[in-house]
PDB file of C-alpha atoms in Angstrom:
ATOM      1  CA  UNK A  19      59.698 212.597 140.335  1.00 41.00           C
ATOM      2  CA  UNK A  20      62.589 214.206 138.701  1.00 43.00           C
ATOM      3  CA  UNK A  21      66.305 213.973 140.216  1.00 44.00           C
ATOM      4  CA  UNK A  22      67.994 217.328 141.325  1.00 47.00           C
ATOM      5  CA  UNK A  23      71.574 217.818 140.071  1.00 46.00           C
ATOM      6  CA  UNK A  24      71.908 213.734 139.662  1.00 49.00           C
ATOM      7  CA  UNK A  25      70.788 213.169 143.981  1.00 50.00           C
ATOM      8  CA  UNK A  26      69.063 209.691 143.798  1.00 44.00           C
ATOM      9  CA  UNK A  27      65.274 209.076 143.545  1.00 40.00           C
ATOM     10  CA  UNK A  28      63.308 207.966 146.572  1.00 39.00           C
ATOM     11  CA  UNK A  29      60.303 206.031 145.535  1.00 38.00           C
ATOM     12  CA  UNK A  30      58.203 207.047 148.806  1.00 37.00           C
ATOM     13  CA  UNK A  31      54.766 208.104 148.380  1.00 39.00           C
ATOM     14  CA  UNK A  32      53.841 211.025 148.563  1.00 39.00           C
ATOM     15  CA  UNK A  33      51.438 211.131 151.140  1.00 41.00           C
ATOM     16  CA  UNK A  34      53.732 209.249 153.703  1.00 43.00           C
ATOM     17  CA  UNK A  35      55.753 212.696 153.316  1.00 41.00           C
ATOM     18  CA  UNK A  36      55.836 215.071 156.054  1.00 45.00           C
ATOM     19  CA  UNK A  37      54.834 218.432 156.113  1.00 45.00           C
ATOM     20  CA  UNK A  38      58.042 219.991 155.676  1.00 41.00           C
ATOM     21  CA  UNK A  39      57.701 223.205 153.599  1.00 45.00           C
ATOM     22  CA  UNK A  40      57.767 225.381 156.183  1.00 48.00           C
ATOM     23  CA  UNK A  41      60.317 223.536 158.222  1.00 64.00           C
ATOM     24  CA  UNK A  42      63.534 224.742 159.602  1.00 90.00           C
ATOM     25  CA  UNK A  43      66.669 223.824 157.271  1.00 92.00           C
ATOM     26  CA  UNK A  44      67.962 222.165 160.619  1.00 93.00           C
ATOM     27  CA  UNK A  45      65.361 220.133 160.440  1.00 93.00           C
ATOM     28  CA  UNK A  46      65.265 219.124 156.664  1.00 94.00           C
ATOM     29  CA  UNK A  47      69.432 217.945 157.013  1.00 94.00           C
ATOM     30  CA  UNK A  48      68.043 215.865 159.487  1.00 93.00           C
ATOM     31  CA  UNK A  49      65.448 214.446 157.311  1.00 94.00           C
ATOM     32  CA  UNK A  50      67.942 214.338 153.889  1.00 94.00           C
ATOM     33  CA  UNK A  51      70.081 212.508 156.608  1.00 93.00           C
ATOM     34  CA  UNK A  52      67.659 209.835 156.718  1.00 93.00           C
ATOM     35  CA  UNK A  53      67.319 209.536 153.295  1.00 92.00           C
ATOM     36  CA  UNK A  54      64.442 212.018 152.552  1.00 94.00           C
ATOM     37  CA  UNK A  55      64.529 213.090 149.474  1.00 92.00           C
ATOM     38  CA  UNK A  56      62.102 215.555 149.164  1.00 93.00           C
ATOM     39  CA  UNK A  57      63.968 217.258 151.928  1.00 93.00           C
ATOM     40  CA  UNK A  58      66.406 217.606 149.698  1.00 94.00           C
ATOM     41  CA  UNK A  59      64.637 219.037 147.242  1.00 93.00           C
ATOM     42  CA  UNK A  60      63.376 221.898 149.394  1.00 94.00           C
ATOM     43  CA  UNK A  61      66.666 222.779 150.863  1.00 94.00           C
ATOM     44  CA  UNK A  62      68.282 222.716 146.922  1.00 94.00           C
ATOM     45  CA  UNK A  63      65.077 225.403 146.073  1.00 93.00           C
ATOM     46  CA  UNK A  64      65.923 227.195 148.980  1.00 93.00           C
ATOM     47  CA  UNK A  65      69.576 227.723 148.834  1.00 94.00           C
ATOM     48  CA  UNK A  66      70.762 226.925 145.582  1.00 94.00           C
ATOM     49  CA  UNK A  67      70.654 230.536 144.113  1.00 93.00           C
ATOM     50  CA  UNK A  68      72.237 232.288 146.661  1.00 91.00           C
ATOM     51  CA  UNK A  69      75.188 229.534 145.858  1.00 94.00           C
ATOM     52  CA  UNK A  70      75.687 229.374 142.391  1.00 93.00           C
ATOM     53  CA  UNK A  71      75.850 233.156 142.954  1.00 90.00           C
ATOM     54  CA  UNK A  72      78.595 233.216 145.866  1.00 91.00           C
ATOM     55  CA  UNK A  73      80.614 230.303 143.440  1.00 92.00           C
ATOM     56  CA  UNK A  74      80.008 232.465 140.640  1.00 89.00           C
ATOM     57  CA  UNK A  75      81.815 235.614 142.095  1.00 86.00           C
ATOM     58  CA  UNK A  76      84.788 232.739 142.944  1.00 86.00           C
ATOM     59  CA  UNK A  77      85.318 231.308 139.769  1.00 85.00           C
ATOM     60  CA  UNK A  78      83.987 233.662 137.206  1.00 81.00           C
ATOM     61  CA  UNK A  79      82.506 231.314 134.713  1.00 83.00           C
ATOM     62  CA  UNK A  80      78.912 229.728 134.479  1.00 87.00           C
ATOM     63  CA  UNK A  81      79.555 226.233 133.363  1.00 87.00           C
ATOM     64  CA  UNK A  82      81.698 225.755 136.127  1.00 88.00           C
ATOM     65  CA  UNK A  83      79.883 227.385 138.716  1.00 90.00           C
ATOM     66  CA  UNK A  84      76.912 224.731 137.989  1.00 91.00           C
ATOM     67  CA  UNK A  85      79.255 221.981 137.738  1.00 91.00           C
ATOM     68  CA  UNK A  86      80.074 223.105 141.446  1.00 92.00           C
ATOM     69  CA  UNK A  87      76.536 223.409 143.000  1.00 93.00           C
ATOM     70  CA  UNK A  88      75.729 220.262 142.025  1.00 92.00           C
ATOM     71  CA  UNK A  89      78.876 218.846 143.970  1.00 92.00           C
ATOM     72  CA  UNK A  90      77.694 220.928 146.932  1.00 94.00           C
ATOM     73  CA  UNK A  91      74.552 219.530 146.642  1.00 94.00           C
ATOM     74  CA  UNK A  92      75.490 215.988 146.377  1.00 93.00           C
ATOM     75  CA  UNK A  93      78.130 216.590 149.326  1.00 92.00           C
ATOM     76  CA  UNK A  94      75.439 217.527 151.603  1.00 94.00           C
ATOM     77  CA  UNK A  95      73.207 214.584 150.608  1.00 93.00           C
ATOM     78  CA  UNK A  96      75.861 212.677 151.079  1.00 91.00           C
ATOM     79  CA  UNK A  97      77.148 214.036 154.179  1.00 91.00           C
ATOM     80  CA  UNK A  98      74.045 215.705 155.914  1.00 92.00           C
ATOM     81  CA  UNK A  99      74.668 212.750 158.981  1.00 90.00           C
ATOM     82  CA  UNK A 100      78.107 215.175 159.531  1.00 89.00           C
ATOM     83  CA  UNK A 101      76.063 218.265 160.439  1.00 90.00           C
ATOM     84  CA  UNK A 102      76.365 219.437 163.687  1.00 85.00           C
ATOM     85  CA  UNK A 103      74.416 222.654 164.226  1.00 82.00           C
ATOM     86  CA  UNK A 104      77.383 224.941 164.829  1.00 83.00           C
ATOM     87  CA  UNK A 105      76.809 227.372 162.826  1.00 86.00           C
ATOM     88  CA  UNK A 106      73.706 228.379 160.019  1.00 90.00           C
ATOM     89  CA  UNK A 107      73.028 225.540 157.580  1.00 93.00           C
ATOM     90  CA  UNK A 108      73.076 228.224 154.662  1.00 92.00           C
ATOM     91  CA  UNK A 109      76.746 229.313 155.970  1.00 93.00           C
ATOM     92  CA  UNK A 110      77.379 225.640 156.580  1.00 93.00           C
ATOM     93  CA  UNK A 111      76.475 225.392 153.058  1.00 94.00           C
ATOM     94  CA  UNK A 112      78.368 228.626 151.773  1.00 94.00           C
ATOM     95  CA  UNK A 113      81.592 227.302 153.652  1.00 93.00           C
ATOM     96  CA  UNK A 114      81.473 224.181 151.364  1.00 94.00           C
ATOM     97  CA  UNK A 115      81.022 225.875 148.440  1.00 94.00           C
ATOM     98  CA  UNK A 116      84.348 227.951 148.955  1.00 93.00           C
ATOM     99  CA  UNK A 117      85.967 224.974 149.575  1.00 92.00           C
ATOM    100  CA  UNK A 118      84.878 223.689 146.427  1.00 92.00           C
ATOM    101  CA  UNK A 119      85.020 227.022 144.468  1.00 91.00           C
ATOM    102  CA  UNK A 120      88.865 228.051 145.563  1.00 89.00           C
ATOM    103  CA  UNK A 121      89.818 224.533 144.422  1.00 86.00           C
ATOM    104  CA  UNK A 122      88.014 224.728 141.324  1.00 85.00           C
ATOM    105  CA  UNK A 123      89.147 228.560 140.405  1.00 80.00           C
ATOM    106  CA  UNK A 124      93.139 227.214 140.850  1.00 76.00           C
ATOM    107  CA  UNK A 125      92.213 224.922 138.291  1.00 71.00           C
ATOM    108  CA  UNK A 126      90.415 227.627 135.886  1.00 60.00           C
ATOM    109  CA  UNK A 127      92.602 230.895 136.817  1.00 57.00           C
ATOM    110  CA  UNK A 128      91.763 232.793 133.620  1.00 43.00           C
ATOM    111  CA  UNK A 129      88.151 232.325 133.383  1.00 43.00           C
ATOM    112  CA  UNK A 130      85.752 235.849 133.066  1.00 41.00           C
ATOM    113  CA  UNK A 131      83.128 236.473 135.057  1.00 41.00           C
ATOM    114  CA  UNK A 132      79.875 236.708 132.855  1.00 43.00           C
ATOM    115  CA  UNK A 133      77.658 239.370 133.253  1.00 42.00           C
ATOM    116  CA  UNK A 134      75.279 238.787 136.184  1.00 44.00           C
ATOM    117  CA  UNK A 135      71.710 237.543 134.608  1.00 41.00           C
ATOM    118  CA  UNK A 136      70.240 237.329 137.825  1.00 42.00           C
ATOM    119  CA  UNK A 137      71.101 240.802 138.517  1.00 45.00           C
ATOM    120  CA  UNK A 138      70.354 242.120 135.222  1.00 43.00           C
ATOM    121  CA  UNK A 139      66.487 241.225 134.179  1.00 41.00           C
ATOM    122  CA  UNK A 140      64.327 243.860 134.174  1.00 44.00           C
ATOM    123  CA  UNK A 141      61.748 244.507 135.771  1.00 46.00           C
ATOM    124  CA  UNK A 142      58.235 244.309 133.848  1.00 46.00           C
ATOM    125  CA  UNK A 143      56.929 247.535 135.067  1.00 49.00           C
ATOM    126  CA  UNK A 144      60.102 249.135 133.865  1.00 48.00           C
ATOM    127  CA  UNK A 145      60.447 251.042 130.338  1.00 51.00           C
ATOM    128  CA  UNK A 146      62.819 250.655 128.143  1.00 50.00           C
ATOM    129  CA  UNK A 147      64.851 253.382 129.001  1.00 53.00           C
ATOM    130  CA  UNK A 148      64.934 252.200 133.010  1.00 49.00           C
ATOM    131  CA  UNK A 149      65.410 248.487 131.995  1.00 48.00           C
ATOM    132  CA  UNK A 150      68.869 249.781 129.987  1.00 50.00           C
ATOM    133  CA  UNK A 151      69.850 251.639 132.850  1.00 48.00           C
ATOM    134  CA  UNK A 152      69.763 248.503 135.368  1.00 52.00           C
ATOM    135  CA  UNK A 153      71.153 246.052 133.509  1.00 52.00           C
ATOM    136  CA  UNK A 154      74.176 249.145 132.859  1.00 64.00           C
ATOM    137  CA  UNK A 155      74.529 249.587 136.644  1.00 64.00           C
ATOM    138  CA  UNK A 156      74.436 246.549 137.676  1.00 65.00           C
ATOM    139  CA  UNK A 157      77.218 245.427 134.854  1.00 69.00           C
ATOM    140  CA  UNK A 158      79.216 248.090 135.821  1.00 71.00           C
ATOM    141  CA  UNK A 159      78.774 247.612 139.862  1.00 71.00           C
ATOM    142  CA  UNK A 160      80.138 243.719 138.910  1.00 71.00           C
ATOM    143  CA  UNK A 161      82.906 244.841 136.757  1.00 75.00           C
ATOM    144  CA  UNK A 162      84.638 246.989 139.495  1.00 76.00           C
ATOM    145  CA  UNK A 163      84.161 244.491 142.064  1.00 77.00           C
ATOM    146  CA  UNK A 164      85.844 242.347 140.289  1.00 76.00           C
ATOM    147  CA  UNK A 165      88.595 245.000 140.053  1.00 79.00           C
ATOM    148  CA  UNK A 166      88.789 244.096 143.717  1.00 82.00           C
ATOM    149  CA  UNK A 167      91.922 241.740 145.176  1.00 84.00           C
ATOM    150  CA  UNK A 168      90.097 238.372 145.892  1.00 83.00           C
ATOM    151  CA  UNK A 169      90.070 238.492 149.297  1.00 84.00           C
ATOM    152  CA  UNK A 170      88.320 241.787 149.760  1.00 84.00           C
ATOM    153  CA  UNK A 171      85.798 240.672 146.421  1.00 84.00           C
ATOM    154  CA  UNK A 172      85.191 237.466 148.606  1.00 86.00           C
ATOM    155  CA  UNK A 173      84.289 239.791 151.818  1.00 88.00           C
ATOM    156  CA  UNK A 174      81.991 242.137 150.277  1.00 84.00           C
ATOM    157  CA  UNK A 175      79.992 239.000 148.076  1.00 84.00           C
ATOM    158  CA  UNK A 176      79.496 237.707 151.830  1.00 88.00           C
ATOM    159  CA  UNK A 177      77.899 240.851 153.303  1.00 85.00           C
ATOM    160  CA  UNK A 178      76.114 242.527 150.613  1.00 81.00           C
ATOM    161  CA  UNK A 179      74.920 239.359 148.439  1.00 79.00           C
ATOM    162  CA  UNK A 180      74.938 236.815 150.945  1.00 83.00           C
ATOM    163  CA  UNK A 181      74.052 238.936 154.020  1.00 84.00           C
ATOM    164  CA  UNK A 182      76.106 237.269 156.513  1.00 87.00           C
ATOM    165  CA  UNK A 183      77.233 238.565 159.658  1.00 89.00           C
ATOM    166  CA  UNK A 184      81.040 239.076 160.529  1.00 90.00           C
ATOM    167  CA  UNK A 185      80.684 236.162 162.457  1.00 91.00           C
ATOM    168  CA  UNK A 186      79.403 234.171 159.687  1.00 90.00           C
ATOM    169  CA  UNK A 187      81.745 235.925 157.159  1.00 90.00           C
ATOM    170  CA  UNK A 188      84.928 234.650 159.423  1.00 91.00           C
ATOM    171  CA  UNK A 189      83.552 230.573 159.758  1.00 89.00           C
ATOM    172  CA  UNK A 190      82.889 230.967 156.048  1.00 91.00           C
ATOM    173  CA  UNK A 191      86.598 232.214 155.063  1.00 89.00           C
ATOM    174  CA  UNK A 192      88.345 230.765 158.007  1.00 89.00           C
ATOM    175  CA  UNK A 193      89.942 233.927 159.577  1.00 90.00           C
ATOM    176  CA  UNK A 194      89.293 236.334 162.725  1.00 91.00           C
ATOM    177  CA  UNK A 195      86.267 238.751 162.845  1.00 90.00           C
ATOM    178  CA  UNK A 196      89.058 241.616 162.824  1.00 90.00           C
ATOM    179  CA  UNK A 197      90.661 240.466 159.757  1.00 91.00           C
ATOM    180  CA  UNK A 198      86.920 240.647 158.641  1.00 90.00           C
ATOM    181  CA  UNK A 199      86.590 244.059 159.536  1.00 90.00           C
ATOM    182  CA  UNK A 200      89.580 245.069 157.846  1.00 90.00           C
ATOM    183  CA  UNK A 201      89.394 244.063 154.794  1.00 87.00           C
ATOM    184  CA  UNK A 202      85.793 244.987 154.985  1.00 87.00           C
ATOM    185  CA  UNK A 203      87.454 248.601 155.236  1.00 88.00           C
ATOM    186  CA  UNK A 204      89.938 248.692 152.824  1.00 86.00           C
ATOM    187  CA  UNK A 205      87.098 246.945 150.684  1.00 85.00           C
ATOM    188  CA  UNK A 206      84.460 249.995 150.922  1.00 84.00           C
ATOM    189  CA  UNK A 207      86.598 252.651 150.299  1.00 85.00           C
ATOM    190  CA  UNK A 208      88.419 250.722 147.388  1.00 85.00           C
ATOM    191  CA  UNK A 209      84.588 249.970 145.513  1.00 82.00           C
ATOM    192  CA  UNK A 210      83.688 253.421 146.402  1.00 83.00           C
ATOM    193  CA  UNK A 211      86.560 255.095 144.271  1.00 85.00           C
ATOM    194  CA  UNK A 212      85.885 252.649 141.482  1.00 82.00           C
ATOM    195  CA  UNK A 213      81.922 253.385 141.430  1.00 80.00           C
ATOM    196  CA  UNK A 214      82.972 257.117 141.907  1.00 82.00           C
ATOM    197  CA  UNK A 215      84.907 256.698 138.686  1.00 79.00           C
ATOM    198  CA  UNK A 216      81.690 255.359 136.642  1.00 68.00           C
ATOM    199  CA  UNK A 217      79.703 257.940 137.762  1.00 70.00           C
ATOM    200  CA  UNK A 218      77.723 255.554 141.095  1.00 66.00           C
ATOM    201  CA  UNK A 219      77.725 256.799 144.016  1.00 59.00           C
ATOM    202  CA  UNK A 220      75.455 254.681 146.211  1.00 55.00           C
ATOM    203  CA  UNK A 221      75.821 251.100 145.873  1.00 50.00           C
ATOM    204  CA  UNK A 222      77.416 250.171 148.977  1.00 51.00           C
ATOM    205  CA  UNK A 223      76.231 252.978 150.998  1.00 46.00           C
ATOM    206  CA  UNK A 224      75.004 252.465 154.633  1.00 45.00           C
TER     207      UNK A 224
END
């Protein structure tokens, strides 16, 4: 079986492996806390995306945003024993990866944020002439958040790419659910005038 991001190989067979592709992602740190490795494979299929993607809007380069997931990774198969159920393990998981990312970017200031690839591959049934126009939106959608001050860029990647709560969003980031708010504010009517200014009008509507 092939290693994830360097995690150690398990030789156990694979029929003494549990049923766990449907399970719970409280129930799989439980298992990678016993050693389990295909546990930790799921939970690295399930989650790693939406990661590199939240590190990503962090740091603003791709080598180093995979460089980080793989620490996450290894952190949590290192460390799954230290979970404790207090919150989501995906914000559990997105509250190491700032950690890891803010560290990382004070290291790597200067680095530019590639476009989005993720974002940007069309979609088969698409022409041409609609393929062209997604990849332009979505490149110019990233380029004025990242006209943003970090703190409300951070906010928005949370809600809108990440879909966490204002709960979440303030375990994540450390701060109150009104600070939250706030900058949540200031951050929608900032990314509206800059999409207003490239001619979008809709991207963080209601």
């Amino acid at each position: 079986m092939q290693t994830t991001y360097g995690l150690p190989t398990l030789s156990t067979p694979h029929d003494a492996v549990p049923p766990i592709r449907k399970t719970a992602d409280e129930a799989l740190i439980g298992a990678i806390a016993k050693g389990d490795k295909h546990a930790m494979e799921l939970l690295f299929s399930r989650h790693n995306v939406r990661v590199y993607r939240f590190i990503r809007s962090i740091v603003g380069d791709v080598s180093l945003a995979e460089d980080i997931v793989s620490e996450v990774f290894l952190d949590v198969w290192r460390s799954a024993g230290s979970y404790q159920a207090r919150s989501q393990v995906s914000t559990w998981l997105l509250a190491i990866a700032r950690h890891k990312a803010l560290t990382a970017a004070r290291r790597h200031r200067e680095g530019q944020l590639d476009d989005d690839a993720a974002e940007t591959i069309a979609d088969s049934a698409d022409s041409p002439e609609a393929a062209a126009h997604r990849t332009t939106r979505a490149m110019l959608v990233r380029k004025c958040l990242m006209r943003l001050p970090a703190s409300q860029r951070e906010i928005l990647d949370l809600v809108y790419y990440q879909e966490k709560s204002v709960a979440e969003v303030a375990q994540i980031v450390g701060i109150p659910q009104g600070t939250v708010k706030t900058r949540m504010f200031y951050a929608r009517n900032r990314i509206a005038a800059l999409l207003k200014e490239v001619g979008i009008h809709d991207a963080c509507a209601d």
